[in-house]
Amino acid sequence: MSDVKDLSDDRTAEPAEVAPSDTKKSLGRLLVQMGRMSSRDVDRVLQKQMEDNCSFGEAAVALRLVTQRDIMEALARQYQYPTLQGMERRDGMSRELVVGHEPFGAAAEEFRAIRTSLLHSHVSEGLRSLAVVGVHEGAGATYFASNLALSMAQMTLPTILVESNLRSPRIAEMWNMPRRSRGLSEVLRHHDGDPSAVITEVVPNLSVLLCGAEPPNPQELLCSPEFAQLTQWLESRYRVVIYDTAPAKEFADARVVGAVVGSAIVVARRNRSRTRDTTEIVERLETVGCNVAGTIFNSH
C-alpha cells in the first residue's frame, strides 16, 4: 500500500470483485420487486433492448422508466453486494457512510482501492486487526473506520468494527443504532467476553461492538489484560477486526490500542492536519511496536 492515499478523487466506479449468486434473477424482475417498474414496463424495455441492441439497463433509462441510480441499486442486489439500500434504519444513517449510501461513487471506489491494498499487504499475511488512528479530533477516523469495515464486509469477509474510542464515540450515531447498556467498556470492566455485547449482521458479514457507557478511566481499561484477551477472542471469530480509536494528538489511547493489535492506519485531515503532528503520531505508534500500514489524507 502506498504511504499516502487521497479520498478526494471524483471518478465513478462499477461493481467490483463480486459474482452473481443467481443469474436467473433478472434485472427486470428485481426492478419490479423494488417497485421501480411494472411487468408491462419490463416488456417495453425488452422491446427497446432488441431494437437498439443495448443492455436492459440502458434501455430502461432511455425510456425514462428508471434512473441510473435505480439500475445500480438493482445490480447491487443481483450481485448480493451489501449496501444500505432498503434497510429500515437507512434514512437515519449518516451520509458519511458513503460505501453504503453511494456504493458505486467516487469515494466508495477509493475505499475499495485501499481495501485491495490492505488485502494484499495485510490480510493476506494472516494479520487480522487494524487500528484506525486519527491525528486529531475531526481528522475523520470514525468515517474511515466505518467505511473500510463496510467495504471489507462487501468482500464477504466476516468483519467486526470495534469502537475503542471511549472518549468521543460516534459509531452509534453514524449507524443510527440505539446506545447499548453493554459495550466494550462493560466487557472490559466486568472481565468477560460476553458475545451478547456484539451487534451481529448490521449488514451481511459486518458486526459492531459499540463503546457502551463512557468510562472515567478509558486508558486504564485499554491497558488491561482483558483488552488484550478480547482482541485475541475477536481474531479467532472474525477475518477482519477494525478498531476506531480516540484522536491521537489529544489522548494516548490510540497508542495503547496500536501496541496491542500491532497494525494501524493513520488518518489526517487534508489542509488542516499539520505534517509535523502526523509524522509524530506515526513515530509514536512505531515506537510501541505498531506497524503503520499507511497514512490517509482525508478530504471528506
CSV table of C-alpha atoms in Angstrom, one decimal:
chain,number,residue,atom,x,y,z
A,1,MET,CA,0.0,0.0,0.0
A,2,SER,CA,1.3,3.5,-0.8
A,3,ASP,CA,2.1,5.7,2.2
A,4,VAL,CA,-0.4,8.3,1.1
A,5,LYS,CA,-3.9,8.0,-0.3
A,6,ASP,CA,-6.2,10.8,-1.3
A,7,LEU,CA,-10.0,10.4,-0.8
A,8,SER,CA,-11.0,13.4,-3.0
A,9,ASP,CA,-10.9,11.7,-6.4
A,10,ASP,CA,-14.0,12.2,-8.5
A,11,ARG,CA,-14.1,9.1,-10.6
A,12,THR,CA,-17.1,6.8,-10.8
A,13,ALA,CA,-16.9,3.0,-10.5
A,14,GLU,CA,-18.7,-0.1,-11.4
A,15,PRO,CA,-19.4,-3.0,-9.1
A,16,ALA,CA,-16.2,-5.0,-8.5
A,17,GLU,CA,-14.9,-8.2,-7.0
A,18,VAL,CA,-18.2,-9.9,-6.6
A,19,ALA,CA,-20.0,-12.6,-8.6
A,20,PRO,CA,-23.7,-13.0,-9.2
A,21,SER,CA,-25.3,-15.7,-6.9
A,22,ASP,CA,-28.3,-16.3,-9.1
A,23,THR,CA,-28.1,-15.4,-12.8
A,24,LYS,CA,-31.8,-16.3,-13.2
A,25,LYS,CA,-32.8,-13.4,-11.1
A,26,SER,CA,-33.1,-10.9,-13.9
A,27,LEU,CA,-32.6,-7.2,-13.6
A,28,GLY,CA,-36.2,-6.6,-14.7
A,29,ARG,CA,-37.6,-8.8,-12.0
A,30,LEU,CA,-35.5,-7.1,-9.4
A,31,LEU,CA,-36.7,-3.7,-10.5
A,32,VAL,CA,-40.3,-4.9,-10.3
A,33,GLN,CA,-39.7,-6.2,-6.8
A,34,MET,CA,-38.2,-2.9,-5.8
A,35,GLY,CA,-41.3,-1.1,-7.1
A,36,ARG,CA,-39.4,0.8,-9.7
A,37,MET,CA,-41.3,-0.5,-12.7
A,38,SER,CA,-44.3,-2.8,-13.6
A,39,SER,CA,-44.3,-6.0,-15.6
A,40,ARG,CA,-45.7,-4.1,-18.6
A,41,ASP,CA,-42.7,-1.7,-18.3
A,42,VAL,CA,-40.4,-4.7,-18.5
A,43,ASP,CA,-42.0,-5.7,-21.8
A,44,ARG,CA,-41.4,-2.2,-23.1
A,45,VAL,CA,-37.8,-2.3,-22.1
A,46,LEU,CA,-37.2,-5.7,-23.6
A,47,GLN,CA,-38.6,-4.5,-26.9
A,48,LYS,CA,-36.4,-1.4,-26.7
A,49,GLN,CA,-33.4,-3.6,-25.9
A,50,MET,CA,-33.9,-5.7,-29.0
A,51,GLU,CA,-34.5,-2.6,-31.3
A,52,ASP,CA,-31.4,-0.7,-30.1
A,53,ASN,CA,-29.2,-3.8,-29.4
A,54,CYS,CA,-28.3,-2.4,-25.9
A,55,SER,CA,-28.4,-3.6,-22.3
A,56,PHE,CA,-31.6,-3.8,-20.3
A,57,GLY,CA,-30.4,-1.0,-18.0
A,58,GLU,CA,-29.6,1.3,-20.9
A,59,ALA,CA,-33.0,0.7,-22.5
A,60,ALA,CA,-34.8,1.3,-19.2
A,61,VAL,CA,-33.0,4.6,-18.6
A,62,ALA,CA,-33.6,5.6,-22.2
A,63,LEU,CA,-37.3,5.1,-21.8
A,64,ARG,CA,-37.1,7.2,-18.6
A,65,LEU,CA,-38.7,4.4,-16.6
A,66,VAL,CA,-35.9,4.3,-14.1
A,67,THR,CA,-32.8,6.3,-13.2
A,68,GLN,CA,-29.2,5.2,-13.4
A,69,ARG,CA,-29.2,5.1,-9.6
A,70,ASP,CA,-32.1,2.6,-9.7
A,71,ILE,CA,-30.1,0.4,-12.1
A,72,MET,CA,-27.1,0.4,-9.8
A,73,GLU,CA,-29.2,-0.4,-6.8
A,74,ALA,CA,-30.7,-3.4,-8.6
A,75,LEU,CA,-27.3,-4.6,-9.8
A,76,ALA,CA,-26.1,-4.4,-6.2
A,77,ARG,CA,-29.0,-6.7,-5.1
A,78,GLN,CA,-28.4,-9.0,-8.1
A,79,TYR,CA,-24.7,-9.4,-7.1
A,80,GLN,CA,-25.6,-9.7,-3.4
A,81,TYR,CA,-23.4,-6.7,-2.8
A,82,PRO,CA,-24.2,-5.3,0.8
A,83,THR,CA,-25.3,-1.7,0.7
A,84,LEU,CA,-27.7,0.4,2.9
A,85,GLN,CA,-30.4,0.4,0.2
A,86,GLY,CA,-33.7,-0.8,1.5
A,87,MET,CA,-32.6,-1.0,5.2
A,88,GLU,CA,-35.2,0.1,7.7
A,89,ARG,CA,-32.7,2.4,9.5
A,90,ARG,CA,-31.2,3.7,6.3
A,91,ASP,CA,-32.8,7.2,6.5
A,92,GLY,CA,-31.3,7.8,9.9
A,93,MET,CA,-27.8,6.6,8.9
A,94,SER,CA,-25.2,9.3,8.3
A,95,ARG,CA,-24.4,10.2,4.8
A,96,GLU,CA,-20.8,9.7,5.8
A,97,LEU,CA,-21.3,6.0,5.2
A,98,VAL,CA,-20.5,6.6,1.5
A,99,VAL,CA,-19.7,2.9,0.8
A,100,GLY,CA,-23.3,2.0,1.8
A,101,HIS,CA,-25.2,5.0,0.5
A,102,GLU,CA,-23.3,5.6,-2.7
A,103,PRO,CA,-21.6,2.2,-3.3
A,104,PHE,CA,-20.6,3.0,-6.9
A,105,GLY,CA,-19.5,6.5,-6.4
A,106,ALA,CA,-16.0,8.0,-6.3
A,107,ALA,CA,-15.4,7.9,-2.5
A,108,ALA,CA,-16.6,4.2,-2.4
A,109,GLU,CA,-14.1,3.4,-5.2
A,110,GLU,CA,-11.3,5.0,-3.1
A,111,PHE,CA,-12.2,2.8,-0.2
A,112,ARG,CA,-12.2,-0.3,-2.5
A,113,ALA,CA,-8.7,0.7,-3.7
A,114,ILE,CA,-7.5,1.0,-0.1
A,115,ARG,CA,-9.2,-2.3,0.8
A,116,THR,CA,-7.4,-4.0,-2.1
A,117,SER,CA,-4.0,-2.7,-0.9
A,118,LEU,CA,-4.7,-3.9,2.6
A,119,LEU,CA,-5.9,-7.4,1.5
A,120,HIS,CA,-2.6,-7.8,-0.4
A,121,SER,CA,-0.2,-6.3,2.2
A,122,HIS,CA,-2.0,-7.0,5.5
A,123,VAL,CA,-4.8,-9.6,5.5
A,124,SER,CA,-3.1,-12.0,3.0
A,125,GLU,CA,-0.2,-12.3,5.5
A,126,GLY,CA,-2.5,-13.5,8.2
A,127,LEU,CA,-2.9,-10.2,10.0
A,128,ARG,CA,-6.5,-9.7,11.1
A,129,SER,CA,-6.6,-6.5,13.3
A,130,LEU,CA,-6.1,-2.9,12.3
A,131,ALA,CA,-6.4,0.3,14.4
A,132,VAL,CA,-7.6,3.4,12.6
A,133,VAL,CA,-5.9,6.4,14.3
A,134,GLY,CA,-7.0,10.0,13.7
A,135,VAL,CA,-4.2,12.5,14.1
A,136,HIS,CA,-6.5,14.8,16.0
A,137,GLU,CA,-10.2,15.4,16.7
A,138,GLY,CA,-12.1,15.8,13.4
A,139,ALA,CA,-9.5,14.1,11.3
A,140,GLY,CA,-12.1,11.5,10.1
A,141,ALA,CA,-11.1,8.3,11.9
A,142,THR,CA,-14.6,7.1,12.5
A,143,TYR,CA,-15.6,8.0,9.0
A,144,PHE,CA,-12.7,6.0,7.6
A,145,ALA,CA,-13.1,3.0,10.0
A,146,SER,CA,-16.8,2.6,9.3
A,147,ASN,CA,-16.5,2.8,5.5
A,148,LEU,CA,-13.4,0.5,5.5
A,149,ALA,CA,-15.3,-2.1,7.6
A,150,LEU,CA,-18.3,-1.9,5.3
A,151,SER,CA,-16.1,-2.4,2.2
A,152,MET,CA,-14.5,-5.4,3.8
A,153,ALA,CA,-17.9,-6.9,4.5
A,154,GLN,CA,-18.8,-6.4,0.8
A,155,MET,CA,-16.0,-8.8,0.1
A,156,THR,CA,-17.9,-11.4,2.2
A,157,LEU,CA,-15.1,-11.2,4.8
A,158,PRO,CA,-16.5,-11.7,8.3
A,159,THR,CA,-15.7,-8.3,9.8
A,160,ILE,CA,-16.2,-6.5,13.1
A,161,LEU,CA,-16.0,-2.8,13.8
A,162,VAL,CA,-14.9,-2.1,17.4
A,163,GLU,CA,-15.5,1.3,19.0
A,164,SER,CA,-12.3,1.5,21.1
A,165,ASN,CA,-12.8,5.3,21.1
A,166,LEU,CA,-14.0,5.5,24.7
A,167,ARG,CA,-13.7,9.3,24.8
A,168,SER,CA,-15.9,10.7,22.0
A,169,PRO,CA,-17.8,7.7,20.5
A,170,ARG,CA,-19.7,8.4,17.2
A,171,ILE,CA,-20.4,5.0,15.7
A,172,ALA,CA,-23.9,4.5,17.2
A,173,GLU,CA,-25.0,7.9,15.9
A,174,MET,CA,-23.4,7.3,12.5
A,175,TRP,CA,-25.1,3.9,12.0
A,176,ASN,CA,-28.4,5.0,13.6
A,177,MET,CA,-28.1,2.5,16.4
A,178,PRO,CA,-29.5,2.8,19.9
A,179,ARG,CA,-26.8,3.3,22.6
A,180,ARG,CA,-26.5,-0.1,24.3
A,181,SER,CA,-26.1,-0.6,28.0
A,182,ARG,CA,-23.4,-3.2,27.3
A,183,GLY,CA,-20.4,-2.5,25.1
A,184,LEU,CA,-16.7,-2.6,25.1
A,185,SER,CA,-16.3,-0.7,28.4
A,186,GLU,CA,-18.6,-3.1,30.2
A,187,VAL,CA,-16.9,-6.2,28.7
A,188,LEU,CA,-13.6,-4.9,30.0
A,189,ARG,CA,-14.8,-3.7,33.3
A,190,HIS,CA,-16.6,-7.0,34.1
A,191,HIS,CA,-13.7,-9.1,32.8
A,192,ASP,CA,-15.9,-11.2,30.4
A,193,GLY,CA,-16.1,-11.8,26.7
A,194,ASP,CA,-19.8,-11.8,26.6
A,195,PRO,CA,-20.8,-12.1,22.9
A,196,SER,CA,-24.2,-10.5,23.6
A,197,ALA,CA,-22.4,-7.1,23.6
A,198,VAL,CA,-21.7,-7.6,19.9
A,199,ILE,CA,-24.3,-6.4,17.4
A,200,THR,CA,-24.2,-9.0,14.7
A,201,GLU,CA,-25.1,-8.7,11.0
A,202,VAL,CA,-25.6,-4.9,10.9
A,203,VAL,CA,-25.3,-5.7,7.2
A,204,PRO,CA,-24.3,-9.1,5.9
A,205,ASN,CA,-20.8,-10.0,7.2
A,206,LEU,CA,-20.5,-6.9,9.4
A,207,SER,CA,-20.8,-6.9,13.2
A,208,VAL,CA,-20.2,-3.9,15.6
A,209,LEU,CA,-19.0,-3.7,19.2
A,210,LEU,CA,-20.0,-0.3,20.5
A,211,CYS,CA,-18.3,1.7,23.2
A,212,GLY,CA,-21.0,1.2,25.8
A,213,ALA,CA,-21.1,3.6,28.7
A,214,GLU,CA,-18.3,6.2,28.5
A,215,PRO,CA,-15.9,5.2,31.4
A,216,PRO,CA,-14.0,7.6,33.7
A,217,ASN,CA,-10.8,5.5,33.1
A,218,PRO,CA,-10.6,4.7,29.4
A,219,GLN,CA,-6.9,4.3,29.1
A,220,GLU,CA,-6.7,2.0,32.1
A,221,LEU,CA,-9.3,-0.2,30.6
A,222,LEU,CA,-7.5,-0.4,27.2
A,223,CYS,CA,-4.2,-1.2,29.1
A,224,SER,CA,-5.8,-4.1,30.9
A,225,PRO,CA,-5.1,-7.7,30.2
A,226,GLU,CA,-8.8,-8.1,29.4
A,227,PHE,CA,-8.4,-5.9,26.4
A,228,ALA,CA,-5.5,-8.0,25.0
A,229,GLN,CA,-7.6,-11.1,25.6
A,230,LEU,CA,-10.6,-9.6,23.9
A,231,THR,CA,-8.5,-8.8,20.8
A,232,GLN,CA,-7.4,-12.4,20.6
A,233,TRP,CA,-11.0,-13.6,21.1
A,234,LEU,CA,-12.2,-11.4,18.2
A,235,GLU,CA,-9.4,-12.5,15.9
A,236,SER,CA,-10.5,-16.1,16.5
A,237,ARG,CA,-14.0,-15.3,15.3
A,238,TYR,CA,-13.6,-12.6,12.5
A,239,ARG,CA,-11.4,-12.4,9.5
A,240,VAL,CA,-11.0,-8.6,9.8
A,241,VAL,CA,-11.2,-6.6,13.1
A,242,ILE,CA,-11.1,-2.8,12.7
A,243,TYR,CA,-10.7,-0.6,15.8
A,244,ASP,CA,-11.9,3.0,15.8
A,245,THR,CA,-9.7,4.9,18.3
A,246,ALA,CA,-9.6,8.2,20.2
A,247,PRO,CA,-7.8,11.1,18.5
A,248,ALA,CA,-4.0,10.6,19.0
A,249,LYS,CA,-2.9,14.2,19.5
A,250,GLU,CA,-5.3,14.7,22.4
A,251,PHE,CA,-5.0,11.2,24.0
A,252,ALA,CA,-2.6,8.3,24.3
A,253,ASP,CA,-5.3,5.7,23.9
A,254,ALA,CA,-4.6,5.1,20.2
A,255,ARG,CA,-1.0,4.1,21.0
A,256,VAL,CA,-2.3,1.6,23.6
A,257,VAL,CA,-4.6,0.0,21.1
A,258,GLY,CA,-2.0,0.1,18.3
A,259,ALA,CA,0.5,-1.6,20.6
A,260,VAL,CA,-1.9,-4.4,21.3
A,261,VAL,CA,-3.3,-5.1,17.8
A,262,GLY,CA,0.1,-4.5,16.1
A,263,SER,CA,-1.0,-2.6,13.0
A,264,ALA,CA,-2.6,0.8,12.2
A,265,ILE,CA,-3.6,3.3,9.6
A,266,VAL,CA,-3.2,7.0,10.4
A,267,VAL,CA,-5.9,9.4,9.2
A,268,ALA,CA,-5.0,13.1,8.7
A,269,ARG,CA,-7.3,15.9,7.5
A,270,ARG,CA,-6.1,17.5,4.3
A,271,ASN,CA,-5.4,21.2,4.6
A,272,ARG,CA,-5.9,21.0,8.4
A,273,SER,CA,-3.6,18.4,9.9
A,274,ARG,CA,0.0,19.6,10.3
A,275,THR,CA,2.7,17.5,8.8
A,276,ARG,CA,4.7,17.6,12.0
A,277,ASP,CA,1.8,16.3,14.0
A,278,THR,CA,1.1,13.5,11.5
A,279,THR,CA,4.8,12.4,11.5
A,280,GLU,CA,4.9,12.5,15.2
A,281,ILE,CA,1.9,10.2,15.6
A,282,VAL,CA,3.4,7.7,13.1
A,283,GLU,CA,6.7,7.7,15.1
A,284,ARG,CA,4.9,7.2,18.4
A,285,LEU,CA,3.0,4.2,17.0
A,286,GLU,CA,6.1,2.7,15.6
A,287,THR,CA,7.9,3.2,19.0
A,288,VAL,CA,5.4,0.9,20.7
A,289,GLY,CA,5.8,-1.8,18.1
A,290,CYS,CA,2.8,-0.9,15.9
A,291,ASN,CA,3.3,-1.3,12.2
A,292,VAL,CA,1.8,1.7,10.3
A,293,ALA,CA,0.3,0.4,7.1
A,294,GLY,CA,-0.1,3.9,5.6
A,295,THR,CA,-1.3,7.4,6.1
A,296,ILE,CA,-4.6,8.6,4.7
A,297,PHE,CA,-5.1,12.3,3.8
A,298,ASN,CA,-8.9,12.6,4.2
A,299,SER,CA,-10.7,15.3,2.2
A,300,HIS,CA,-14.2,14.3,3.3
